[in-house]
PDB file of C-alpha atoms in Angstrom:
ATOM      1  CA  MET A   7      -3.685  -9.549  11.006  1.00 59.00           C
ATOM      2  CA  SER A   8      -3.788  -7.420   7.873  1.00 87.00           C
ATOM      3  CA  ARG A   9      -4.814  -9.049   4.620  1.00 94.00           C
ATOM      4  CA  LYS A  10      -2.422  -9.674   1.758  1.00 98.00           C
ATOM      5  CA  LYS A  11      -2.436  -7.259  -1.155  1.00 98.00           C
ATOM      6  CA  ILE A  12      -2.842  -8.598  -4.684  1.00 98.00           C
ATOM      7  CA  ALA A  13      -2.423  -6.324  -7.693  1.00 98.00           C
ATOM      8  CA  LEU A  14      -3.801  -7.252 -11.102  1.00 98.00           C
ATOM      9  CA  ILE A  15      -2.208  -5.308 -13.929  1.00 98.00           C
ATOM     10  CA  GLY A  16      -4.708  -5.455 -16.754  1.00 95.00           C
ATOM     11  CA  GLY A  17      -8.432  -5.288 -16.080  1.00 94.00           C
ATOM     12  CA  GLY A  18      -9.721  -7.137 -19.115  1.00 93.00           C
ATOM     13  CA  GLN A  19     -11.592 -10.406 -19.012  1.00 94.00           C
ATOM     14  CA  ILE A  20      -8.812 -12.429 -17.353  1.00 95.00           C
ATOM     15  CA  GLY A  21      -8.181  -9.712 -14.774  1.00 96.00           C
ATOM     16  CA  SER A  22     -11.875  -9.279 -13.974  1.00 96.00           C
ATOM     17  CA  ILE A  23     -12.554 -12.986 -13.490  1.00 97.00           C
ATOM     18  CA  LEU A  24      -9.333 -13.421 -11.528  1.00 98.00           C
ATOM     19  CA  ALA A  25     -10.403 -10.625  -9.182  1.00 98.00           C
ATOM     20  CA  LEU A  26     -13.686 -12.420  -8.564  1.00 97.00           C
ATOM     21  CA  LEU A  27     -11.985 -15.778  -7.930  1.00 98.00           C
ATOM     22  CA  ILE A  28      -9.523 -14.181  -5.502  1.00 98.00           C
ATOM     23  CA  ALA A  29     -12.402 -12.510  -3.656  1.00 97.00           C
ATOM     24  CA  GLN A  30     -14.348 -15.763  -3.440  1.00 97.00           C
ATOM     25  CA  LYS A  31     -11.326 -17.527  -1.941  1.00 97.00           C
ATOM     26  CA  GLU A  32     -10.591 -14.522   0.299  1.00 97.00           C
ATOM     27  CA  LEU A  33      -6.921 -14.625  -0.658  1.00 98.00           C
ATOM     28  CA  GLY A  34      -6.426 -10.900  -0.071  1.00 98.00           C
ATOM     29  CA  ASP A  35      -7.441  -7.387  -1.022  1.00 98.00           C
ATOM     30  CA  VAL A  36      -7.383  -6.727  -4.756  1.00 98.00           C
ATOM     31  CA  VAL A  37      -6.268  -3.718  -6.783  1.00 98.00           C
ATOM     32  CA  ILE A  38      -7.209  -3.806 -10.483  1.00 98.00           C
ATOM     33  CA  LEU A  39      -4.952  -1.510 -12.509  1.00 98.00           C
ATOM     34  CA  ASP A  40      -5.290  -0.524 -16.144  1.00 96.00           C
ATOM     35  CA  ARG A  41      -4.484   2.463 -18.343  1.00 95.00           C
ATOM     36  CA  PRO A  42      -5.423   5.862 -16.844  1.00 95.00           C
ATOM     37  CA  GLU A  43      -8.057   6.460 -19.523  1.00 96.00           C
ATOM     38  CA  VAL A  44      -9.982   3.386 -18.367  1.00 94.00           C
ATOM     39  CA  ALA A  45      -9.535   3.927 -14.632  1.00 95.00           C
ATOM     40  CA  ASP A  46     -13.245   4.619 -14.124  1.00 97.00           C
ATOM     41  CA  PRO A  47     -14.332   1.304 -15.718  1.00 95.00           C
ATOM     42  CA  MET A  48     -11.833  -0.449 -13.414  1.00 96.00           C
ATOM     43  CA  LYS A  49     -13.373   1.324 -10.441  1.00 97.00           C
ATOM     44  CA  GLY A  50     -16.788   0.295 -11.703  1.00 97.00           C
ATOM     45  CA  LYS A  51     -15.804  -3.363 -11.946  1.00 96.00           C
ATOM     46  CA  ALA A  52     -14.328  -3.264  -8.457  1.00 97.00           C
ATOM     47  CA  LEU A  53     -17.427  -1.551  -7.018  1.00 98.00           C
ATOM     48  CA  ASP A  54     -19.686  -4.124  -8.666  1.00 97.00           C
ATOM     49  CA  MET A  55     -17.688  -6.928  -7.019  1.00 97.00           C
ATOM     50  CA  MET A  56     -17.726  -5.119  -3.676  1.00 97.00           C
ATOM     51  CA  ALA A  57     -21.530  -5.234  -3.847  1.00 97.00           C
ATOM     52  CA  LEU A  58     -21.393  -8.943  -4.655  1.00 95.00           C
ATOM     53  CA  ARG A  59     -19.562  -9.810  -1.421  1.00 95.00           C
ATOM     54  CA  PRO A  60     -22.590 -10.027   0.922  1.00 96.00           C
ATOM     55  CA  HIS A  61     -24.131 -12.711  -1.294  1.00 96.00           C
ATOM     56  CA  GLY A  62     -21.160 -14.992  -0.729  1.00 93.00           C
ATOM     57  CA  GLY A  63     -19.849 -13.683   2.562  1.00 95.00           C
ATOM     58  CA  TYR A  64     -16.499 -12.526   1.163  1.00 93.00           C
ATOM     59  CA  ASP A  65     -14.571 -10.123   3.374  1.00 95.00           C
ATOM     60  CA  VAL A  66     -11.973  -8.581   1.082  1.00 97.00           C
ATOM     61  CA  ASN A  67     -11.680  -5.159  -0.475  1.00 97.00           C
ATOM     62  CA  LEU A  68     -11.476  -4.522  -4.212  1.00 98.00           C
ATOM     63  CA  SER A  69     -10.501  -1.265  -5.909  1.00 98.00           C
ATOM     64  CA  GLY A  70      -9.804  -0.057  -9.422  1.00 98.00           C
ATOM     65  CA  THR A  71      -7.152   2.432 -10.502  1.00 98.00           C
ATOM     66  CA  GLY A  72      -5.094   3.858 -13.335  1.00 97.00           C
ATOM     67  CA  ASP A  73      -2.209   4.890 -11.058  1.00 97.00           C
ATOM     68  CA  TYR A  74       0.740   2.541 -10.508  1.00 98.00           C
ATOM     69  CA  ALA A  75       1.320   4.136  -7.098  1.00 98.00           C
ATOM     70  CA  ASP A  76      -1.709   2.177  -5.880  1.00 98.00           C
ATOM     71  CA  ILE A  77       0.136  -1.155  -6.227  1.00 98.00           C
ATOM     72  CA  GLU A  78       2.642  -0.014  -3.601  1.00 97.00           C
ATOM     73  CA  GLY A  79       3.689  -2.900  -1.364  1.00 96.00           C
ATOM     74  CA  ALA A  80       1.724  -5.586  -3.193  1.00 98.00           C
ATOM     75  CA  ASP A  81       2.506  -9.137  -2.068  1.00 98.00           C
ATOM     76  CA  VAL A  82       1.504 -10.690  -5.385  1.00 98.00           C
ATOM     77  CA  ILE A  83       1.164  -9.152  -8.835  1.00 98.00           C
ATOM     78  CA  VAL A  84      -0.477 -10.855 -11.793  1.00 98.00           C
ATOM     79  CA  ILE A  85       0.236  -9.270 -15.172  1.00 98.00           C
ATOM     80  CA  THR A  86      -2.500  -9.872 -17.725  1.00 95.00           C
ATOM     81  CA  ALA A  87      -1.869  -6.643 -19.653  1.00 92.00           C
ATOM     82  CA  GLY A  88      -1.186  -6.913 -23.349  1.00 85.00           C
ATOM     83  CA  LEU A  89      -2.874  -7.250 -26.703  1.00 77.00           C
ATOM     84  CA  PRO A  90      -4.882 -10.502 -26.894  1.00 69.00           C
ATOM     85  CA  ARG A  91      -4.737 -12.804 -29.882  1.00 64.00           C
ATOM     86  CA  LYS A  92      -7.241 -12.476 -32.686  1.00 68.00           C
ATOM     87  CA  PRO A  93      -8.136 -15.043 -35.360  1.00 69.00           C
ATOM     88  CA  GLY A  94      -5.194 -15.610 -37.700  1.00 70.00           C
ATOM     89  CA  MET A  95      -2.642 -14.248 -35.224  1.00 65.00           C
ATOM     90  CA  THR A  96       0.085 -16.348 -33.657  1.00 66.00           C
ATOM     91  CA  ARG A  97       1.418 -15.667 -30.174  1.00 59.00           C
ATOM     92  CA  ASP A  98       4.634 -14.433 -31.787  1.00 67.00           C
ATOM     93  CA  ASP A  99       2.693 -11.795 -33.760  1.00 74.00           C
ATOM     94  CA  LEU A 100       2.104 -10.034 -30.444  1.00 77.00           C
ATOM     95  CA  LEU A 101       5.789  -9.755 -29.585  1.00 85.00           C
ATOM     96  CA  GLU A 102       6.629  -6.170 -30.526  1.00 83.00           C
ATOM     97  CA  ILE A 103       3.487  -4.556 -29.107  1.00 86.00           C
ATOM     98  CA  ASN A 104       3.460  -6.497 -25.864  1.00 92.00           C
ATOM     99  CA  LEU A 105       7.207  -6.062 -25.358  1.00 93.00           C
ATOM    100  CA  GLY A 106       6.653  -2.322 -24.979  1.00 92.00           C
ATOM    101  CA  ILE A 107       3.820  -2.876 -22.517  1.00 94.00           C
ATOM    102  CA  ILE A 108       5.902  -5.244 -20.396  1.00 96.00           C
ATOM    103  CA  ALA A 109       8.778  -2.749 -20.277  1.00 95.00           C
ATOM    104  CA  THR A 110       6.486  -0.125 -18.730  1.00 96.00           C
ATOM    105  CA  VAL A 111       5.021  -2.642 -16.287  1.00 97.00           C
ATOM    106  CA  ALA A 112       8.487  -3.840 -15.221  1.00 97.00           C
ATOM    107  CA  GLU A 113       9.660  -0.291 -14.558  1.00 97.00           C
ATOM    108  CA  ASN A 114       6.675   0.455 -12.327  1.00 97.00           C
ATOM    109  CA  ILE A 115       6.767  -2.805 -10.392  1.00 98.00           C
ATOM    110  CA  LYS A 116      10.469  -2.239  -9.731  1.00 97.00           C
ATOM    111  CA  LYS A 117       9.555   1.174  -8.350  1.00 97.00           C
ATOM    112  CA  HIS A 118       6.428   0.370  -6.320  1.00 97.00           C
ATOM    113  CA  ALA A 119       6.439  -3.345  -5.442  1.00 98.00           C
ATOM    114  CA  PRO A 120       9.937  -4.818  -5.871  1.00 97.00           C
ATOM    115  CA  ASN A 121       9.310  -7.573  -3.303  1.00 97.00           C
ATOM    116  CA  ALA A 122       6.203  -9.006  -4.920  1.00 98.00           C
ATOM    117  CA  PHE A 123       5.780 -12.472  -6.387  1.00 98.00           C
ATOM    118  CA  VAL A 124       5.024 -11.773 -10.058  1.00 98.00           C
ATOM    119  CA  ILE A 125       3.011 -14.000 -12.392  1.00 98.00           C
ATOM    120  CA  LEU A 126       2.778 -13.145 -16.101  1.00 98.00           C
ATOM    121  CA  THR A 127       0.196 -14.297 -18.654  1.00 95.00           C
ATOM    122  CA  THR A 128       1.105 -11.957 -21.534  1.00 93.00           C
ATOM    123  CA  ASN A 129       1.900 -13.648 -24.865  1.00 89.00           C
ATOM    124  CA  PRO A 130       4.220 -14.767 -26.315  1.00 90.00           C
ATOM    125  CA  LEU A 131       4.556 -15.988 -22.746  1.00 93.00           C
ATOM    126  CA  ASP A 132       8.049 -17.456 -22.640  1.00 93.00           C
ATOM    127  CA  ALA A 133       9.587 -14.357 -24.221  1.00 93.00           C
ATOM    128  CA  MET A 134       7.513 -11.912 -22.156  1.00 95.00           C
ATOM    129  CA  VAL A 135       8.470 -13.447 -18.812  1.00 97.00           C
ATOM    130  CA  TYR A 136      12.130 -13.417 -19.928  1.00 97.00           C
ATOM    131  CA  ALA A 137      11.822  -9.745 -20.918  1.00 96.00           C
ATOM    132  CA  PHE A 138      10.162  -8.824 -17.634  1.00 97.00           C
ATOM    133  CA  TYR A 139      12.824 -10.652 -15.631  1.00 97.00           C
ATOM    134  CA  LYS A 140      15.639  -8.862 -17.464  1.00 96.00           C
ATOM    135  CA  GLN A 141      14.054  -5.425 -17.089  1.00 96.00           C
ATOM    136  CA  ALA A 142      12.695  -5.689 -13.541  1.00 96.00           C
ATOM    137  CA  GLY A 143      15.894  -7.123 -12.055  1.00 96.00           C
ATOM    138  CA  MET A 144      13.984  -9.290  -9.565  1.00 97.00           C
ATOM    139  CA  PRO A 145      15.181 -12.622  -8.101  1.00 98.00           C
ATOM    140  CA  LYS A 146      14.335 -15.596 -10.332  1.00 97.00           C
ATOM    141  CA  GLU A 147      12.232 -17.261  -7.634  1.00 98.00           C
ATOM    142  CA  ARG A 148       9.783 -14.357  -7.677  1.00 98.00           C
ATOM    143  CA  VAL A 149       9.153 -14.200 -11.434  1.00 98.00           C
ATOM    144  CA  VAL A 150       7.140 -16.852 -13.239  1.00 98.00           C
ATOM    145  CA  GLY A 151       5.003 -17.326 -16.322  1.00 97.00           C
ATOM    146  CA  MET A 152       1.552 -18.865 -16.158  1.00 96.00           C
ATOM    147  CA  ALA A 153       1.416 -21.336 -19.025  1.00 91.00           C
ATOM    148  CA  GLY A 154       1.923 -24.886 -17.874  1.00 95.00           C
ATOM    149  CA  ALA A 155      -0.845 -24.579 -15.285  1.00 97.00           C
ATOM    150  CA  LEU A 156      -3.282 -23.611 -18.038  1.00 97.00           C
ATOM    151  CA  ASP A 157      -2.026 -26.148 -20.580  1.00 97.00           C
ATOM    152  CA  SER A 158      -2.030 -28.945 -17.992  1.00 98.00           C
ATOM    153  CA  GLY A 159      -5.582 -28.064 -17.003  1.00 98.00           C
ATOM    154  CA  ARG A 160      -6.668 -28.235 -20.625  1.00 98.00           C
ATOM    155  CA  PHE A 161      -4.933 -31.596 -21.015  1.00 98.00           C
ATOM    156  CA  GLU A 162      -6.728 -32.910 -17.934  1.00 98.00           C
ATOM    157  CA  ALA A 163     -10.059 -31.547 -19.135  1.00 98.00           C
ATOM    158  CA  PHE A 164      -9.734 -33.261 -22.512  1.00 98.00           C
ATOM    159  CA  VAL A 165      -8.806 -36.561 -20.836  1.00 98.00           C
ATOM    160  CA  ALA A 166     -11.884 -36.315 -18.619  1.00 98.00           C
ATOM    161  CA  MET A 167     -14.064 -35.469 -21.619  1.00 98.00           C
ATOM    162  CA  GLU A 168     -12.734 -38.402 -23.652  1.00 98.00           C
ATOM    163  CA  THR A 169     -12.949 -40.975 -20.847  1.00 98.00           C
ATOM    164  CA  GLY A 170     -16.171 -39.677 -19.298  1.00 98.00           C
ATOM    165  CA  LEU A 171     -14.477 -39.799 -15.897  1.00 98.00           C
ATOM    166  CA  SER A 172     -14.154 -37.136 -13.203  1.00 98.00           C
ATOM    167  CA  THR A 173     -11.677 -34.316 -13.650  1.00 98.00           C
ATOM    168  CA  GLU A 174     -10.817 -34.748  -9.957  1.00 97.00           C
ATOM    169  CA  ASP A 175      -9.140 -38.062 -10.719  1.00 98.00           C
ATOM    170  CA  VAL A 176      -7.149 -36.956 -13.760  1.00 98.00           C
ATOM    171  CA  SER A 177      -3.504 -36.076 -13.194  1.00 98.00           C
ATOM    172  CA  ALA A 178      -1.503 -34.799 -16.158  1.00 98.00           C
ATOM    173  CA  ILE A 179       1.186 -32.257 -16.905  1.00 98.00           C
ATOM    174  CA  VAL A 180       2.351 -30.260 -19.910  1.00 98.00           C
ATOM    175  CA  LEU A 181       5.975 -29.179 -20.241  1.00 98.00           C
ATOM    176  CA  GLY A 182       7.865 -26.873 -22.612  1.00 96.00           C
ATOM    177  CA  GLY A 183       7.038 -23.601 -24.281  1.00 94.00           C
ATOM    178  CA  HIS A 184       3.549 -22.117 -24.393  1.00 93.00           C
ATOM    179  CA  GLY A 185       2.603 -22.791 -27.993  1.00 90.00           C
ATOM    180  CA  PRO A 186       2.324 -25.546 -30.601  1.00 92.00           C
ATOM    181  CA  THR A 187       5.617 -27.145 -29.489  1.00 95.00           C
ATOM    182  CA  MET A 188       4.399 -27.763 -25.918  1.00 96.00           C
ATOM    183  CA  ILE A 189       4.686 -31.334 -24.623  1.00 98.00           C
ATOM    184  CA  PRO A 190       1.611 -33.026 -23.126  1.00 98.00           C
ATOM    185  CA  MET A 191       3.267 -35.771 -21.072  1.00 98.00           C
ATOM    186  CA  VAL A 192       1.036 -38.673 -22.065  1.00 97.00           C
ATOM    187  CA  ARG A 193       3.417 -41.225 -20.538  1.00 97.00           C
ATOM    188  CA  THR A 194       2.890 -39.899 -17.013  1.00 97.00           C
ATOM    189  CA  ALA A 195      -0.830 -39.043 -17.313  1.00 98.00           C
ATOM    190  CA  THR A 196      -3.165 -41.089 -15.107  1.00 98.00           C
ATOM    191  CA  VAL A 197      -6.770 -41.341 -13.953  1.00 98.00           C
ATOM    192  CA  ALA A 198      -6.748 -42.238 -10.245  1.00 98.00           C
ATOM    193  CA  GLY A 199      -3.357 -43.848 -10.805  1.00 97.00           C
ATOM    194  CA  VAL A 200      -4.453 -45.824 -13.854  1.00 98.00           C
ATOM    195  CA  PRO A 201      -2.179 -45.089 -16.855  1.00 98.00           C
ATOM    196  CA  LEU A 202      -3.856 -43.326 -19.731  1.00 97.00           C
ATOM    197  CA  ASP A 203      -2.898 -46.017 -22.247  1.00 96.00           C
ATOM    198  CA  ALA A 204      -4.921 -48.539 -20.220  1.00 98.00           C
ATOM    199  CA  LEU A 205      -8.060 -46.500 -20.781  1.00 98.00           C
ATOM    200  CA  LEU A 206      -7.697 -45.052 -24.268  1.00 98.00           C
ATOM    201  CA  SER A 207      -6.292 -46.097 -27.621  1.00 98.00           C
ATOM    202  CA  LYS A 208      -3.159 -44.528 -29.064  1.00 97.00           C
ATOM    203  CA  GLU A 209      -5.327 -42.717 -31.599  1.00 98.00           C
ATOM    204  CA  GLN A 210      -7.482 -41.222 -28.850  1.00 98.00           C
ATOM    205  CA  ILE A 211      -4.435 -40.183 -26.810  1.00 98.00           C
ATOM    206  CA  ASP A 212      -2.740 -38.599 -29.833  1.00 98.00           C
ATOM    207  CA  LYS A 213      -5.937 -36.684 -30.577  1.00 98.00           C
ATOM    208  CA  ILE A 214      -6.054 -35.359 -27.003  1.00 98.00           C
ATOM    209  CA  ALA A 215      -2.384 -34.312 -27.150  1.00 98.00           C
ATOM    210  CA  ASP A 216      -2.917 -32.479 -30.446  1.00 97.00           C
ATOM    211  CA  ARG A 217      -6.022 -30.742 -29.122  1.00 98.00           C
ATOM    212  CA  THR A 218      -4.111 -29.651 -26.029  1.00 98.00           C
ATOM    213  CA  ARG A 219      -1.397 -28.036 -28.159  1.00 96.00           C
ATOM    214  CA  GLU A 220      -3.983 -26.143 -30.203  1.00 96.00           C
ATOM    215  CA  ALA A 221      -6.484 -25.456 -27.406  1.00 96.00           C
ATOM    216  CA  GLY A 222      -5.813 -21.729 -27.276  1.00 93.00           C
ATOM    217  CA  THR A 223      -6.159 -21.385 -31.035  1.00 92.00           C
ATOM    218  CA  GLU A 224      -9.393 -23.409 -30.954  1.00 95.00           C
ATOM    219  CA  VAL A 225     -10.892 -21.007 -28.412  1.00 95.00           C
ATOM    220  CA  VAL A 226      -9.725 -17.946 -30.372  1.00 91.00           C
ATOM    221  CA  LYS A 227     -11.374 -19.238 -33.557  1.00 93.00           C
ATOM    222  CA  LEU A 228     -14.634 -20.046 -31.797  1.00 95.00           C
ATOM    223  CA  LEU A 229     -14.836 -16.725 -29.965  1.00 93.00           C
ATOM    224  CA  GLY A 230     -14.124 -14.790 -33.142  1.00 91.00           C
ATOM    225  CA  ASN A 231     -12.800 -11.825 -31.156  1.00 85.00           C
ATOM    226  CA  GLY A 232     -10.504 -12.345 -28.197  1.00 83.00           C
ATOM    227  CA  SER A 233      -8.953 -15.310 -26.464  1.00 88.00           C
ATOM    228  CA  ALA A 234      -9.545 -17.604 -23.479  1.00 93.00           C
ATOM    229  CA  TYR A 235     -10.138 -15.960 -20.123  1.00 95.00           C
ATOM    230  CA  ASN A 236     -11.947 -18.270 -17.687  1.00 97.00           C
ATOM    231  CA  SER A 237      -9.336 -21.027 -17.601  1.00 97.00           C
ATOM    232  CA  PRO A 238      -6.338 -18.644 -17.587  1.00 97.00           C
ATOM    233  CA  ALA A 239      -7.866 -16.764 -14.639  1.00 97.00           C
ATOM    234  CA  ALA A 240      -8.413 -20.009 -12.710  1.00 98.00           C
ATOM    235  CA  SER A 241      -4.839 -21.084 -13.452  1.00 98.00           C
ATOM    236  CA  CYS A 242      -3.464 -17.794 -12.124  1.00 98.00           C
ATOM    237  CA  CYS A 243      -5.610 -18.076  -9.010  1.00 98.00           C
ATOM    238  CA  GLU A 244      -4.194 -21.543  -8.375  1.00 98.00           C
ATOM    239  CA  MET A 245      -0.662 -20.128  -8.439  1.00 98.00           C
ATOM    240  CA  VAL A 246      -1.543 -17.106  -6.278  1.00 98.00           C
ATOM    241  CA  GLU A 247      -3.106 -19.376  -3.667  1.00 98.00           C
ATOM    242  CA  ALA A 248      -0.115 -21.750  -3.678  1.00 98.00           C
ATOM    243  CA  TYR A 249       2.211 -18.825  -2.925  1.00 98.00           C
ATOM    244  CA  LEU A 250       0.114 -17.021  -0.313  1.00 98.00           C
ATOM    245  CA  LYS A 251      -0.825 -20.198   1.570  1.00 98.00           C
ATOM    246  CA  ASP A 252       2.624 -21.789   1.248  1.00 98.00           C
ATOM    247  CA  LYS A 253       0.974 -24.900  -0.195  1.00 98.00           C
ATOM    248  CA  LYS A 254       4.082 -26.356  -1.868  1.00 98.00           C
ATOM    249  CA  ARG A 255       1.976 -27.141  -4.932  1.00 98.00           C
ATOM    250  CA  VAL A 256       3.696 -28.763  -7.905  1.00 98.00           C
ATOM    251  CA  ILE A 257       2.504 -26.692 -10.866  1.00 98.00           C
ATOM    252  CA  SER A 258       3.963 -26.616 -14.359  1.00 98.00           C
ATOM    253  CA  SER A 259       5.146 -23.034 -14.784  1.00 98.00           C
ATOM    254  CA  ALA A 260       7.514 -21.016 -16.954  1.00 98.00           C
ATOM    255  CA  ALA A 261      10.461 -20.722 -14.577  1.00 98.00           C
ATOM    256  CA  LEU A 262      14.051 -19.657 -15.155  1.00 98.00           C
ATOM    257  CA  CYS A 263      16.113 -22.797 -15.706  1.00 97.00           C
ATOM    258  CA  GLU A 264      19.802 -22.740 -14.857  1.00 97.00           C
ATOM    259  CA  GLY A 265      20.867 -26.230 -15.787  1.00 95.00           C
ATOM    260  CA  GLU A 266      17.596 -28.069 -15.181  1.00 96.00           C
ATOM    261  CA  TYR A 267      16.596 -30.264 -18.118  1.00 94.00           C
ATOM    262  CA  GLY A 268      19.754 -29.068 -19.876  1.00 93.00           C
ATOM    263  CA  ILE A 269      18.415 -25.497 -20.159  1.00 94.00           C
ATOM    264  CA  ASP A 270      20.524 -22.540 -19.123  1.00 94.00           C
ATOM    265  CA  GLY A 271      19.171 -19.007 -18.923  1.00 96.00           C
ATOM    266  CA  TYR A 272      15.677 -19.406 -20.374  1.00 97.00           C
ATOM    267  CA  PHE A 273      12.184 -19.591 -18.916  1.00 97.00           C
ATOM    268  CA  MET A 274      10.571 -22.913 -19.716  1.00 96.00           C
ATOM    269  CA  GLY A 275       7.473 -24.795 -18.615  1.00 97.00           C
ATOM    270  CA  VAL A 276       8.732 -27.258 -15.998  1.00 98.00           C
ATOM    271  CA  PRO A 277       7.299 -28.814 -12.799  1.00 98.00           C
ATOM    272  CA  CYS A 278       7.746 -26.181 -10.085  1.00 98.00           C
ATOM    273  CA  VAL A 279       7.168 -26.262  -6.335  1.00 98.00           C
ATOM    274  CA  ILE A 280       5.318 -23.040  -5.471  1.00 98.00           C
ATOM    275  CA  GLY A 281       5.228 -21.954  -1.844  1.00 98.00           C
ATOM    276  CA  ALA A 282       5.981 -18.948   0.330  1.00 98.00           C
ATOM    277  CA  GLY A 283       9.448 -18.731  -1.225  1.00 98.00           C
ATOM    278  CA  GLY A 284       7.978 -18.370  -4.703  1.00 98.00           C
ATOM    279  CA  ILE A 285       9.466 -20.872  -7.132  1.00 98.00           C
ATOM    280  CA  GLU A 286      11.119 -22.940  -4.439  1.00 98.00           C
ATOM    281  CA  LYS A 287      12.310 -25.824  -6.574  1.00 98.00           C
ATOM    282  CA  ILE A 288      12.178 -27.258 -10.084  1.00 98.00           C
ATOM    283  CA  LEU A 289      11.474 -30.983 -10.070  1.00 98.00           C
ATOM    284  CA  GLU A 290      13.446 -32.988 -12.614  1.00 97.00           C
ATOM    285  CA  PHE A 291      12.797 -36.475 -13.943  1.00 96.00           C
ATOM    286  CA  GLU A 292      14.310 -38.483 -16.759  1.00 95.00           C
ATOM    287  CA  LEU A 293      12.762 -38.077 -20.194  1.00 96.00           C
ATOM    288  CA  THR A 294      12.563 -40.778 -22.827  1.00 97.00           C
ATOM    289  CA  ALA A 295      14.462 -40.268 -26.076  1.00 96.00           C
ATOM    290  CA  GLU A 296      11.223 -39.242 -27.807  1.00 96.00           C
ATOM    291  CA  GLU A 297      10.308 -36.791 -25.049  1.00 96.00           C
ATOM    292  CA  GLN A 298      13.826 -35.335 -25.061  1.00 95.00           C
ATOM    293  CA  ALA A 299      13.591 -34.748 -28.804  1.00 96.00           C
ATOM    294  CA  MET A 300      10.330 -32.862 -28.284  1.00 96.00           C
ATOM    295  CA  PHE A 301      11.925 -30.906 -25.448  1.00 95.00           C
ATOM    296  CA  ASP A 302      14.803 -29.904 -27.709  1.00 95.00           C
ATOM    297  CA  THR A 303      12.292 -28.701 -30.307  1.00 96.00           C
ATOM    298  CA  THR A 304      10.296 -26.605 -27.851  1.00 96.00           C
ATOM    299  CA  LEU A 305      13.521 -25.101 -26.474  1.00 96.00           C
ATOM    300  CA  GLU A 306      14.571 -24.059 -29.985  1.00 96.00           C
ATOM    301  CA  ALA A 307      11.235 -22.295 -30.433  1.00 94.00           C
ATOM    302  CA  VAL A 308      11.571 -20.469 -27.099  1.00 94.00           C
ATOM    303  CA  VAL A 309      15.169 -19.421 -27.775  1.00 95.00           C
ATOM    304  CA  SER A 310      14.187 -18.110 -31.209  1.00 93.00           C
ATOM    305  CA  THR A 311      11.383 -15.946 -29.790  1.00 91.00           C
ATOM    306  CA  VAL A 312      13.492 -14.691 -26.904  1.00 93.00           C
ATOM    307  CA  LYS A 313      16.230 -13.599 -29.295  1.00 92.00           C
ATOM    308  CA  GLU A 314      13.686 -11.409 -31.085  1.00 89.00           C
ATOM    309  CA  THR A 315      13.277  -9.359 -27.898  1.00 87.00           C
ATOM    310  CA  GLY A 316      16.851  -8.115 -28.251  1.00 85.00           C
ATOM    311  CA  LEU A 317      17.425  -8.480 -24.497  1.00 79.00           C
TER     312      LEU A 317
END
C-alpha cells in the first residue's frame, strides 16, 4: 500500500519540526515547500532528515521544493507560511501581509491538491482560515485552523506545572478565538477526573488562565526574534495523525460554525471530532452565563478581524 502524502507549505521552524515529527510517527511521505528562492535550503533540510531515518528506523521519504506542482495529490496540507510575530506586534498586525500569502497558497492548493485536508497555522489565525476557505472554495470539513489544540496544550502544561502532577493526567480545553480573548475552560478542567478547583485556589487558577491567554506573547518576548515553534508543530502533528488514522479525536480547532454555539459563518475554536472525514462533528455543550459572555466577546473580536479581510 502506498504511503500518504503530506505537504508542508512553509519550511521555517514550525515546518521543519513538523516534518521531523511526521517522519518519526511514519504518518506519510513529506514534501516541504517554500519560496523558489529558498528551494535549496528546503532540499537541504529534507536531505538532512532523510539521513536521520536509519537512527530511528523511519521509513518515509522527505523532499524539499519551491514548486507548487510537487504538492500534487497531497492527502494533507499544513500551511505554516506567513510572517511570524515579533516583539511588540499583535497577531492582527500581520493581517495585510499574511492575507496576500494565503491568497497565493489557496490558489495553488485549489489547482494541485483540491481534495486535501488543510490545516492552517498562519496568524491572525481565525481570519486567515476564513480567508483561505473563501478563496480555495473547499468543503468546510476539510479546512481547519490549528489554534485550540495549541492553546489547550499550553493550558494543560501550565496546570501540570502548577500542580506538580503528570501532564498525562491533565485534561483541559480552550475555546474561542486565537488571541487574548480565548477562553480557557477552567470549569471543565480536571486532573485524572479531579476538578481543578479541588487542587488549586481561585488565585492560582486565574493565574493559569491568564498565562494561557498570553502564552504566545510570553514566548515571543523571551525569544526576542520569532515565535513559538515546537508546541505548534506538535499540535499540527496531532491533528494530522487524527485525520490520517481516523482516530475520532476531540481536538479544539478553528472550524466553520453554522449555528453551533450561536455562531453562523465564522471559524471559531470549538471541540471538533477529527477523523477520516476531516472535521466530522462539532461537539456542543451548555455554557454558563459567565462563559457565554466570554464567548460573545471572543466572537466580536473574530468578526472584527475577519471584516478587515474584505472577503
